[in-house]
Short mmCIF file of C-alpha atoms in Angstrom, two decimals:
data_model
loop_
_atom_site.label_atom_id
_atom_site.label_comp_id
_atom_site.label_asym_id
_atom_site.label_seq_id
_atom_site.Cartn_x
_atom_site.Cartn_y
_atom_site.Cartn_z
CA MET Q 1 71.11 -17.64 15.89
CA ARG Q 2 68.70 -17.08 13.04
CA ILE Q 3 69.51 -14.91 10.06
CA LYS Q 4 66.79 -12.61 8.86
CA ILE Q 5 65.92 -10.54 5.83
CA LYS Q 6 66.06 -7.00 7.15
CA ASP Q 7 64.90 -5.37 3.93
CA ILE Q 8 64.45 -5.92 0.19
CA ALA Q 9 64.44 -3.43 -2.67
CA TYR Q 10 64.20 -4.06 -6.35
CA TYR Q 11 64.52 -2.30 -9.70
CA LEU Q 12 62.92 -3.14 -13.03
CA PRO Q 13 64.11 -1.50 -16.27
CA GLU Q 14 61.92 1.33 -17.53
CA GLN Q 15 61.55 -0.16 -21.00
CA THR Q 16 58.63 -2.60 -21.19
CA ILE Q 17 57.32 -5.00 -23.81
CA THR Q 18 53.67 -5.98 -23.59
CA ASN Q 19 51.84 -8.86 -25.22
CA GLU Q 20 50.34 -6.34 -27.63
CA ASP Q 21 53.85 -5.22 -28.57
CA LEU Q 22 54.86 -8.82 -29.18
CA LEU Q 23 51.77 -9.48 -31.30
CA ARG Q 24 52.51 -6.43 -33.46
CA GLU Q 25 56.06 -7.66 -33.92
CA GLN Q 26 55.18 -11.35 -34.38
CA PRO Q 27 51.64 -11.52 -35.83
CA THR Q 28 51.66 -15.33 -36.07
CA TRP Q 29 52.10 -15.77 -32.32
CA ASP Q 30 48.91 -16.78 -30.53
CA MET Q 31 49.28 -14.35 -27.66
CA LYS Q 32 45.90 -15.25 -26.11
CA VAL Q 33 47.08 -18.79 -25.40
CA VAL Q 34 50.48 -17.45 -24.40
CA GLU Q 35 48.94 -15.12 -21.83
CA GLU Q 36 46.75 -17.88 -20.42
CA ARG Q 37 49.66 -20.25 -19.98
CA SER Q 38 52.46 -17.85 -19.08
CA GLY Q 39 50.45 -15.45 -16.95
CA VAL Q 40 52.63 -12.62 -18.26
CA VAL Q 41 51.14 -9.49 -19.85
CA LYS Q 42 54.11 -7.16 -19.55
CA ARG Q 43 57.80 -7.71 -19.06
CA HIS Q 44 60.57 -5.17 -18.36
CA VAL Q 45 63.55 -5.35 -20.68
CA ALA Q 46 66.95 -3.73 -20.29
CA ARG Q 47 68.14 -1.37 -22.99
CA ASP Q 48 71.10 -2.35 -25.14
CA ASN Q 49 73.56 -0.45 -22.98
CA GLU Q 50 71.93 -1.44 -19.69
CA THR Q 51 73.33 -4.46 -17.87
CA ALA Q 52 72.29 -6.57 -14.91
CA PHE Q 53 74.90 -4.68 -12.90
CA ASP Q 54 73.22 -1.37 -13.74
CA LEU Q 55 69.88 -2.74 -12.56
CA ALA Q 56 71.51 -4.11 -9.42
CA LEU Q 57 73.07 -0.77 -8.57
CA ARG Q 58 69.68 0.94 -8.78
CA ALA Q 59 68.18 -1.74 -6.52
CA CYS Q 60 70.99 -1.23 -4.00
CA GLU Q 61 70.46 2.55 -4.06
CA ARG Q 62 66.80 2.00 -3.19
CA LEU Q 63 67.78 -0.38 -0.39
CA PHE Q 64 70.21 2.12 1.11
CA ALA Q 65 67.72 4.99 0.83
CA ASN Q 66 65.47 3.18 3.30
CA GLU Q 67 67.81 3.66 6.28
CA GLU Q 68 70.73 5.93 7.11
CA ASN Q 69 74.27 4.52 7.21
CA ARG Q 70 73.10 1.22 5.78
CA ARG Q 71 75.67 1.21 2.99
CA GLU Q 72 78.54 1.79 5.38
CA GLN Q 73 77.61 -1.28 7.40
CA ILE Q 74 77.88 -3.71 4.49
CA ASP Q 75 80.73 -6.16 5.06
CA GLY Q 76 79.69 -8.86 2.61
CA ILE Q 77 78.37 -8.93 -0.96
CA ILE Q 78 76.90 -12.01 -2.61
CA PHE Q 79 76.06 -11.30 -6.24
CA CYS Q 80 74.00 -13.85 -8.14
CA THR Q 81 73.92 -13.34 -11.91
CA GLN Q 82 74.27 -15.22 -15.16
CA SER Q 83 74.63 -11.95 -17.06
CA PRO Q 84 77.89 -10.47 -15.75
CA ASP Q 85 79.39 -7.29 -17.17
CA TYR Q 86 82.69 -9.03 -17.89
CA VAL Q 87 84.11 -12.55 -18.09
CA MET Q 88 86.29 -11.23 -15.31
CA PRO Q 89 86.28 -9.65 -12.87
CA ALA Q 90 82.96 -10.68 -11.33
CA ASN Q 91 80.12 -8.21 -10.71
CA SER Q 92 80.61 -8.19 -6.94
CA PHE Q 93 83.95 -6.41 -7.45
CA LEU Q 94 82.30 -3.78 -9.62
CA LEU Q 95 79.65 -3.29 -6.96
CA HIS Q 96 82.30 -3.02 -4.24
CA LYS Q 97 83.82 -0.13 -6.21
CA ALA Q 98 80.47 1.49 -7.04
CA LEU Q 99 79.45 1.45 -3.39
CA ASP Q 100 82.88 2.70 -2.29
CA LEU Q 101 83.17 0.04 0.38
CA PRO Q 102 86.29 -0.49 2.51
CA GLU Q 103 88.76 -3.30 1.98
CA ASN Q 104 87.61 -5.70 4.69
CA VAL Q 105 84.55 -6.82 2.80
CA PHE Q 106 83.89 -10.39 1.65
CA VAL Q 107 82.61 -10.44 -1.95
CA LEU Q 108 81.49 -13.38 -4.01
CA ASP Q 109 79.66 -14.03 -7.28
CA PHE Q 110 77.76 -17.15 -8.10
CA ASN Q 111 75.74 -17.90 -11.19
CA HIS Q 112 72.70 -19.94 -10.23
CA ALA Q 113 69.57 -18.89 -12.04
CA CYS Q 114 66.08 -19.34 -10.67
CA SER Q 115 67.24 -21.15 -7.51
CA GLY Q 116 69.68 -18.31 -6.88
CA TYR Q 117 67.75 -16.58 -4.13
CA ILE Q 118 67.48 -19.68 -1.97
CA TYR Q 119 71.12 -20.54 -2.55
CA GLY Q 120 72.00 -16.91 -1.80
CA LEU Q 121 70.12 -17.07 1.50
CA ALA Q 122 71.99 -20.27 2.38
CA LEU Q 123 75.33 -18.64 1.59
CA GLY Q 124 74.46 -15.48 3.51
CA GLN Q 125 73.30 -17.52 6.48
CA ALA Q 126 76.57 -19.45 6.51
CA LEU Q 127 78.70 -16.32 6.31
CA ILE Q 128 76.89 -14.59 9.17
CA GLN Q 129 76.70 -17.67 11.40
CA SER Q 130 80.44 -18.23 10.89
CA ASP Q 131 81.07 -14.60 11.82
CA THR Q 132 82.69 -13.97 8.44
CA ALA Q 133 80.34 -11.06 7.84
CA ARG Q 134 77.51 -9.36 9.69
CA ASN Q 135 75.61 -7.29 7.14
CA ILE Q 136 75.30 -9.16 3.85
CA LEU Q 137 74.12 -7.51 0.66
CA LEU Q 138 72.57 -10.30 -1.42
CA VAL Q 139 72.03 -9.17 -5.00
CA ASN Q 140 70.08 -11.12 -7.61
CA ALA Q 141 70.17 -9.59 -11.07
CA ASP Q 142 69.83 -10.82 -14.64
CA THR Q 143 69.15 -9.63 -18.18
CA TYR Q 144 67.95 -12.83 -19.84
CA SER Q 145 66.53 -10.70 -22.64
CA LYS Q 146 70.07 -10.51 -24.00
CA TYR Q 147 70.20 -14.33 -24.25
CA ILE Q 148 66.87 -14.88 -25.99
CA HIS Q 149 66.37 -14.84 -29.77
CA SER Q 150 63.67 -12.35 -30.79
CA GLN Q 151 61.80 -15.12 -32.59
CA ASP Q 152 61.91 -17.66 -29.75
CA ARG Q 153 58.34 -17.46 -28.49
CA SER Q 154 58.89 -20.12 -25.82
CA ALA Q 155 61.38 -17.96 -23.91
CA ARG Q 156 60.61 -14.40 -24.98
CA VAL Q 157 57.09 -14.30 -23.60
CA LEU Q 158 58.19 -15.52 -20.17
CA PHE Q 159 61.33 -13.73 -19.13
CA GLY Q 160 61.77 -10.17 -17.91
CA ASP Q 161 64.87 -8.37 -16.66
CA GLY Q 162 65.24 -7.16 -13.11
CA ALA Q 163 67.36 -6.92 -9.98
CA ALA Q 164 66.72 -7.29 -6.26
CA ALA Q 165 68.92 -6.30 -3.31
CA THR Q 166 68.38 -7.98 0.05
CA LEU Q 167 69.97 -7.07 3.38
CA LEU Q 168 70.70 -10.08 5.57
CA VAL Q 169 71.59 -9.68 9.26
CA ALA Q 170 71.61 -11.72 12.45
CA SER Q 171 68.20 -11.83 14.09
CA GLU Q 172 67.60 -10.93 17.70
CA THR Q 173 64.18 -12.60 17.73
CA SER Q 174 62.64 -15.73 16.25
CA ALA Q 175 62.22 -13.92 12.92
CA GLY Q 176 64.44 -15.28 10.20
CA ILE Q 177 65.41 -18.38 8.30
CA VAL Q 178 63.93 -21.46 9.99
CA ASP Q 179 65.39 -24.01 7.59
CA ILE Q 180 66.83 -24.27 4.08
CA GLN Q 181 67.28 -27.21 1.75
CA CYS Q 182 69.30 -26.82 -1.45
CA SER Q 183 69.38 -29.59 -4.06
CA THR Q 184 71.14 -30.35 -7.33
CA GLY Q 185 70.47 -32.51 -10.38
CA GLY Q 186 73.61 -32.04 -12.47
CA LYS Q 187 72.78 -35.00 -14.71
CA GLU Q 188 69.95 -32.92 -16.14
CA TYR Q 189 72.02 -29.83 -16.97
CA GLU Q 190 71.23 -30.00 -20.66
CA LYS Q 191 67.54 -29.28 -20.05
CA PHE Q 192 68.18 -25.57 -19.64
CA MET Q 193 71.35 -24.13 -21.07
CA ILE Q 194 73.11 -21.82 -23.48
CA PRO Q 195 75.29 -24.28 -25.42
CA ALA Q 196 77.85 -21.94 -26.99
CA GLY Q 197 79.73 -18.81 -26.07
CA ALA Q 198 81.89 -19.99 -23.20
CA CYS Q 199 84.96 -22.23 -23.16
CA ARG Q 200 83.47 -25.62 -24.11
CA ILE Q 201 81.99 -24.34 -27.41
CA PRO Q 202 83.38 -20.87 -28.21
CA LYS Q 203 81.44 -18.53 -30.44
CA SER Q 204 81.89 -19.11 -34.18
CA PRO Q 205 79.94 -18.63 -37.41
CA ALA Q 206 78.54 -22.13 -36.84
CA THR Q 207 77.22 -21.29 -33.37
CA ALA Q 208 75.61 -18.12 -34.74
CA ALA Q 209 73.61 -20.06 -37.33
CA GLU Q 210 69.85 -19.90 -36.72
CA GLN Q 211 67.94 -23.11 -36.10
CA VAL Q 212 64.17 -23.54 -36.15
CA ASP Q 213 62.53 -26.13 -33.89
CA LYS Q 214 59.30 -28.05 -34.49
CA SER Q 215 57.36 -25.27 -32.75
CA GLY Q 216 58.75 -22.61 -35.05
CA ASN Q 217 60.96 -21.10 -32.35
CA VAL Q 218 64.18 -19.65 -33.75
CA ARG Q 219 67.43 -19.67 -31.80
CA THR Q 220 71.15 -20.18 -32.25
CA LEU Q 221 73.51 -22.15 -30.03
CA GLU Q 222 74.34 -18.82 -28.38
CA HIS Q 223 70.77 -18.42 -27.09
CA ILE Q 224 68.79 -20.01 -24.29
CA HIS Q 225 67.65 -23.58 -24.95
CA MET Q 226 64.86 -24.85 -22.70
CA ASP Q 227 63.47 -28.38 -22.79
CA GLY Q 228 59.90 -27.49 -21.87
CA MET Q 229 58.69 -31.01 -21.13
CA GLY Q 230 61.90 -31.85 -19.29
CA ILE Q 231 61.51 -28.80 -17.07
CA LEU Q 232 57.86 -29.68 -16.41
CA VAL Q 233 58.86 -33.20 -15.36
CA PHE Q 234 61.54 -31.72 -13.10
CA VAL Q 235 59.18 -29.26 -11.43
CA ASN Q 236 56.40 -31.82 -10.94
CA SER Q 237 58.69 -34.51 -9.54
CA LYS Q 238 61.10 -32.57 -7.34
CA ILE Q 239 59.44 -29.46 -5.96
CA PRO Q 240 56.36 -30.86 -4.18
CA LYS Q 241 58.57 -33.55 -2.62
CA GLN Q 242 61.10 -31.03 -1.30
CA VAL Q 243 58.44 -28.67 0.06
CA ASN Q 244 56.69 -31.53 1.85
CA GLU Q 245 59.98 -32.85 3.26
CA ILE Q 246 61.13 -29.53 4.67
CA LEU Q 247 57.74 -28.88 6.25
CA THR Q 248 57.68 -32.36 7.79
CA ARG Q 249 61.14 -32.12 9.30
CA ASN Q 250 60.15 -28.85 10.94
CA GLN Q 251 56.86 -30.31 12.18
CA LEU Q 252 54.90 -27.77 10.19
CA SER Q 253 51.68 -28.39 8.33
CA LYS Q 254 51.00 -26.91 4.90
CA GLU Q 255 48.22 -24.89 6.50
CA SER Q 256 50.62 -23.25 8.97
CA ILE Q 257 52.32 -21.41 6.11
CA SER Q 258 50.73 -18.02 5.44
CA LEU Q 259 52.15 -17.60 1.94
CA TYR Q 260 54.07 -19.70 -0.55
CA VAL Q 261 56.42 -17.67 -2.71
CA PHE Q 262 57.55 -19.89 -5.55
CA HIS Q 263 59.92 -18.79 -8.27
CA GLN Q 264 57.63 -17.03 -10.72
CA ALA Q 265 58.48 -19.38 -13.58
CA SER Q 266 55.10 -19.20 -15.36
CA LYS Q 267 51.41 -19.44 -14.52
CA MET Q 268 51.51 -23.07 -15.69
CA ALA Q 269 54.21 -23.89 -13.17
CA LEU Q 270 52.49 -22.02 -10.32
CA ASP Q 271 49.12 -23.65 -11.07
CA SER Q 272 50.71 -27.09 -11.25
CA LEU Q 273 52.53 -26.67 -7.93
CA THR Q 274 49.42 -25.24 -6.28
CA ARG Q 275 47.46 -28.26 -7.42
CA LEU Q 276 50.07 -30.91 -6.60
CA LEU Q 277 50.67 -29.51 -3.12
CA GLY Q 278 46.94 -29.19 -2.43
CA LEU Q 279 47.21 -25.46 -1.69
CA LYS Q 280 44.54 -22.80 -1.92
CA PRO Q 281 45.43 -20.35 -4.71
CA SER Q 282 45.02 -17.51 -2.21
CA VAL Q 283 48.18 -18.60 -0.36
CA VAL Q 284 50.36 -18.79 -3.47
CA MET Q 285 51.99 -15.51 -4.45
CA ASN Q 286 51.73 -14.50 -8.09
CA ASN Q 287 53.06 -11.26 -9.51
CA LEU Q 288 53.84 -12.55 -12.99
CA ARG Q 289 51.41 -10.32 -14.84
CA ASP Q 290 53.50 -7.16 -14.99
CA VAL Q 291 56.93 -8.54 -14.09
CA GLY Q 292 57.42 -11.87 -15.84
CA ASN Q 293 60.04 -14.41 -14.88
CA THR Q 294 63.02 -12.44 -13.59
CA VAL Q 295 65.20 -15.47 -12.87
CA SER Q 296 66.84 -15.34 -9.42
CA ALA Q 297 65.31 -11.93 -8.69
CA SER Q 298 61.79 -13.31 -9.02
CA ILE Q 299 61.47 -14.58 -5.45
CA PRO Q 300 62.74 -11.43 -3.67
CA ILE Q 301 60.62 -9.24 -5.97
CA ALA Q 302 57.53 -11.34 -5.25
CA LEU Q 303 58.36 -11.43 -1.53
CA LYS Q 304 58.79 -7.65 -1.43
CA ASP Q 305 55.46 -7.20 -3.21
CA ALA Q 306 53.85 -9.60 -0.73
CA LEU Q 307 55.27 -7.70 2.25
CA ASP Q 308 54.31 -4.29 0.88
CA GLY Q 309 50.86 -5.60 -0.04
CA GLY Q 310 50.16 -6.81 3.49
CA LYS Q 311 50.10 -10.48 2.52
CA LEU Q 312 52.61 -11.26 5.28
CA LYS Q 313 52.81 -9.86 8.80
CA ARG Q 314 55.19 -10.29 11.72
CA GLY Q 315 55.08 -13.83 13.06
CA ASP Q 316 53.83 -15.35 9.81
CA LYS Q 317 55.71 -18.20 8.22
CA THR Q 318 56.43 -18.22 4.52
CA VAL Q 319 57.91 -20.84 2.20
CA LEU Q 320 60.22 -19.63 -0.54
CA CYS Q 321 61.05 -22.09 -3.32
CA GLY Q 322 63.27 -21.61 -6.36
CA PHE Q 323 64.08 -24.04 -9.17
CA GLY Q 324 65.87 -23.92 -12.50
CA VAL Q 325 69.17 -24.08 -14.32
CA GLY Q 326 71.57 -26.79 -13.19
CA LEU Q 327 69.21 -28.30 -12.59
CA SER Q 328 68.97 -26.92 -9.08
CA TRP Q 329 66.23 -26.28 -6.58
CA GLY Q 330 65.91 -25.02 -3.06
CA THR Q 331 63.30 -24.29 -0.43
CA ALA Q 332 63.49 -22.05 2.62
CA ILE Q 333 61.06 -21.58 5.49
CA LEU Q 334 61.14 -18.07 6.95
CA GLU Q 335 59.44 -16.54 9.93
CA ILE Q 336 58.64 -12.90 9.21
CA MET W 1 36.71 -43.56 -12.47
CA ASN W 2 35.98 -45.50 -15.68
CA SER W 3 37.93 -45.30 -18.85
CA GLN W 4 35.02 -43.74 -20.74
CA ARG W 5 34.96 -40.79 -18.37
CA ILE W 6 38.71 -40.33 -18.67
CA SER W 7 38.51 -40.51 -22.45
CA SER W 8 35.74 -37.93 -22.39
CA ILE W 9 37.98 -35.61 -20.36
CA LEU W 10 40.84 -36.13 -22.79
CA PHE W 11 38.64 -35.39 -25.79
CA ARG W 12 37.65 -32.10 -24.18
CA VAL W 13 41.33 -31.39 -23.58
CA ILE W 14 41.94 -32.08 -27.27
CA ASP W 15 39.18 -29.61 -28.17
CA GLU W 16 40.97 -27.00 -26.09
CA VAL W 17 44.39 -27.77 -27.57
CA ASN W 18 42.93 -27.67 -31.10
CA LYS W 19 41.96 -24.01 -30.56
CA SER W 20 45.61 -23.10 -30.89
CA LEU W 21 46.41 -25.46 -33.77
CA PRO W 22 46.04 -24.65 -37.49
CA GLU W 23 42.95 -26.17 -39.14
CA ASP W 24 44.96 -28.72 -41.06
CA GLU W 25 46.88 -29.76 -37.92
CA GLN W 26 43.95 -30.54 -35.61
CA LEU W 27 44.10 -33.56 -33.33
CA ALA W 28 41.37 -36.11 -33.87
CA ARG W 29 39.07 -37.02 -30.97
CA ALA W 30 40.04 -40.67 -31.17
CA SER W 31 41.82 -43.21 -29.00
CA ASP W 32 44.44 -43.88 -31.65
CA THR W 33 45.39 -40.21 -32.07
CA ILE W 34 49.16 -40.05 -31.74
CA LEU W 35 50.44 -37.55 -29.19
CA ILE W 36 54.21 -38.01 -29.24
CA GLY W 37 56.90 -38.71 -31.80
CA ASP W 38 57.43 -37.76 -35.43
CA GLU W 39 53.86 -38.64 -36.41
CA SER W 40 52.36 -36.39 -33.76
CA LYS W 41 50.83 -33.08 -34.79
CA LEU W 42 51.87 -31.65 -31.43
CA ASP W 43 55.10 -29.76 -30.96
CA SER W 44 56.81 -29.63 -27.57
CA LEU W 45 54.81 -26.61 -26.43
CA GLY W 46 51.59 -28.28 -27.54
CA LEU W 47 52.43 -31.42 -25.60
CA VAL W 48 53.18 -29.42 -22.45
CA ASN W 49 49.90 -27.58 -22.95
CA LEU W 50 48.00 -30.85 -23.33
CA VAL W 51 49.58 -32.35 -20.21
CA MET W 52 48.80 -29.26 -18.12
CA LEU W 53 45.21 -29.10 -19.40
CA ALA W 54 44.68 -32.81 -18.68
CA GLU W 55 45.96 -32.38 -15.12
CA GLU W 56 43.71 -29.35 -14.61
CA GLN W 57 40.62 -31.05 -16.00
CA ILE W 58 41.12 -34.19 -13.90
CA TYR W 59 41.56 -32.04 -10.81
CA ASN W 60 38.52 -29.90 -11.62
CA GLU W 61 36.28 -32.90 -12.28
CA MET W 62 37.59 -35.37 -9.75
CA GLY W 63 39.20 -33.19 -7.08
CA VAL W 64 42.31 -35.38 -7.36
CA PRO W 65 45.69 -33.74 -8.04
CA VAL W 66 47.55 -35.93 -10.52
CA SER W 67 51.03 -35.40 -11.90
CA LEU W 68 51.19 -36.81 -15.41
CA ALA W 69 54.69 -35.48 -16.04
CA SER W 70 56.85 -36.78 -13.24
CA ASP W 71 59.32 -38.94 -15.11
CA ASP W 72 61.19 -38.47 -18.37
CA ALA W 73 60.54 -42.13 -19.23
CA LEU W 74 56.89 -41.26 -19.69
CA PHE W 75 57.74 -39.33 -22.83
CA LYS W 76 59.50 -42.11 -24.68
CA LYS W 77 57.98 -42.96 -28.05
CA ASP W 78 56.26 -46.12 -26.76
CA GLY W 79 55.40 -44.71 -23.35
CA PRO W 80 51.98 -43.77 -21.94
CA PHE W 81 51.79 -40.62 -24.04
CA LYS W 82 51.98 -42.47 -27.35
CA THR W 83 48.26 -42.17 -28.07
CA VAL W 84 45.13 -40.77 -26.46
CA GLY W 85 44.13 -44.34 -25.63
CA SER W 86 47.42 -45.19 -23.91
CA LEU W 87 47.28 -41.91 -21.99
CA ALA W 88 43.75 -42.67 -20.82
CA ALA W 89 44.86 -46.10 -19.60
CA TYR W 90 47.82 -44.55 -17.80
CA ILE W 91 45.63 -41.97 -16.08
CA GLU W 92 43.21 -44.68 -15.01
CA SER W 93 46.05 -46.73 -13.52
CA ARG W 94 47.44 -43.71 -11.65
CA LEU W 95 44.07 -42.80 -10.23
CA SER W 96 43.27 -46.36 -9.16
CA LEU W 97 46.60 -46.62 -7.28
CA ALA W 98 46.24 -43.38 -5.30
CA PRO W 99 42.73 -41.94 -5.43
CA ASP W 100 43.61 -39.05 -3.07
CA GLY W 101 46.47 -37.85 -5.13
CA ALA W 102 48.52 -39.44 -7.87
#
C-alpha cells in the first residue's frame, strides 16, 4: 500500500524583507553578490508576536478549506519545528486543541530542520501502513528569523519564515511514495547549531555576548551558527550519492524523473547539486527568489508551487531531497 | 587538461572573487596566493564563493562536473586549498582520474 500526498497548503507571513530593505539597513553588505549566490530577493519574516505555530494554523486552515469535512477526518498530527511555542508542551498538542480534534488522535512533534519534510513523510508512511492513523496532518513550520542576529549576513539573507500543511492518506492507485531513504551524520552536528539556550549551555550574560567572525558576521551563542564550508562539503559529498543510490535501487534513470525538488537551501546549493548530478536546470525546482530558505517547509512549499504551476502532472515521478541540521538528509521518490 | 589552462581558469575566478573584496584585500593572480588559513585574505564566505565559482567555471569550460568540496580534510591548512598553485594541481589530478565527472 502506497501512501500519497493528498494535498498541500502553505502560509508565509505578510511581513517581508527585501534585499533593498537589507541594504538600507546594512549599507556595507554587498547585496548584489548576495543575491547572485543566495538566489533570494525577498523573504517573509514573522512579526514579534507571531510564532511558527501561528503560521502553521493558517496553513492548516487553507488545507481544510480545500475540501469539506477534511479537518474532522484527521487522526494523526506530525509537527516538525525547531521554533516551538513552549519548551513544553509540544506544538502538536496546541494544534490538537486549536483544531478541536477528538481524543483518539496520535500527535507527535519532532525537530528536524531542512530534512524535516522527508523524515515527516517517512513517519507518516509508517503510521498509516501500521494502521495507527489514516489521515495524517504533517506540519512543517519554523521562524528561523527569531534565531538569527540582525547583523549576521550569512544567515539573514537566506532564511525566511513559513509553514506548510500536508495531508497524507493511503493511496488506492500507484500514486504515492515509491521509496524513502533517511540518513544521519551525528558526528557533524556542530556544523549547524545554536550552541546556547537549552540544557547543555543555558542562557547567561556570557552566552548573550556578541562575537564577530572573520567575515564580519555578528552573532551570540544564542543564535544560529553555520559552518558554511562544512555544509558545502556535506551537501557535495552526501546528496548526489544518496539520490543516485535511491534511483538505482528502484531501477529508475535520472531522466525518468520529471522534477527534482531539493530543499531550497540557496542558489549555490541548487546549482551545485544540478551540476554534480548532471541534471538540466529545467528539471530542478527553484522558488527561492520570493520565499527564501524556509527550513523544513521549503520542500512542501516548492512542491505545491510546482504542482500549481503545472510542472508536475499525474503519473510523473518526482524526487524530493532535504538536508541540514543534525546533520541529516533524506530523499523520497514520489509518483504524482 | 593542462595545468596552464586550469591556472587560467583559477585566475579568472580570482578576478570574480576580487569584485567583492575591498581594494586593499584583493587576491593576487599568482600561484603562491594563499587561499586558506590565517594568512589568507579570504573569509569563510569568500572561500565558499571561490570554490563554487571554480566548480562552475570548470564545468562551463570543460563540461565536466567536479566537486572540489567533498571532504573536510581538503580544507586543512596544508591541504589542496593552501595556495592557487596547490589547488590547480589538485584540480588537474581530479580531472585526470575521472574525466567524465570528478
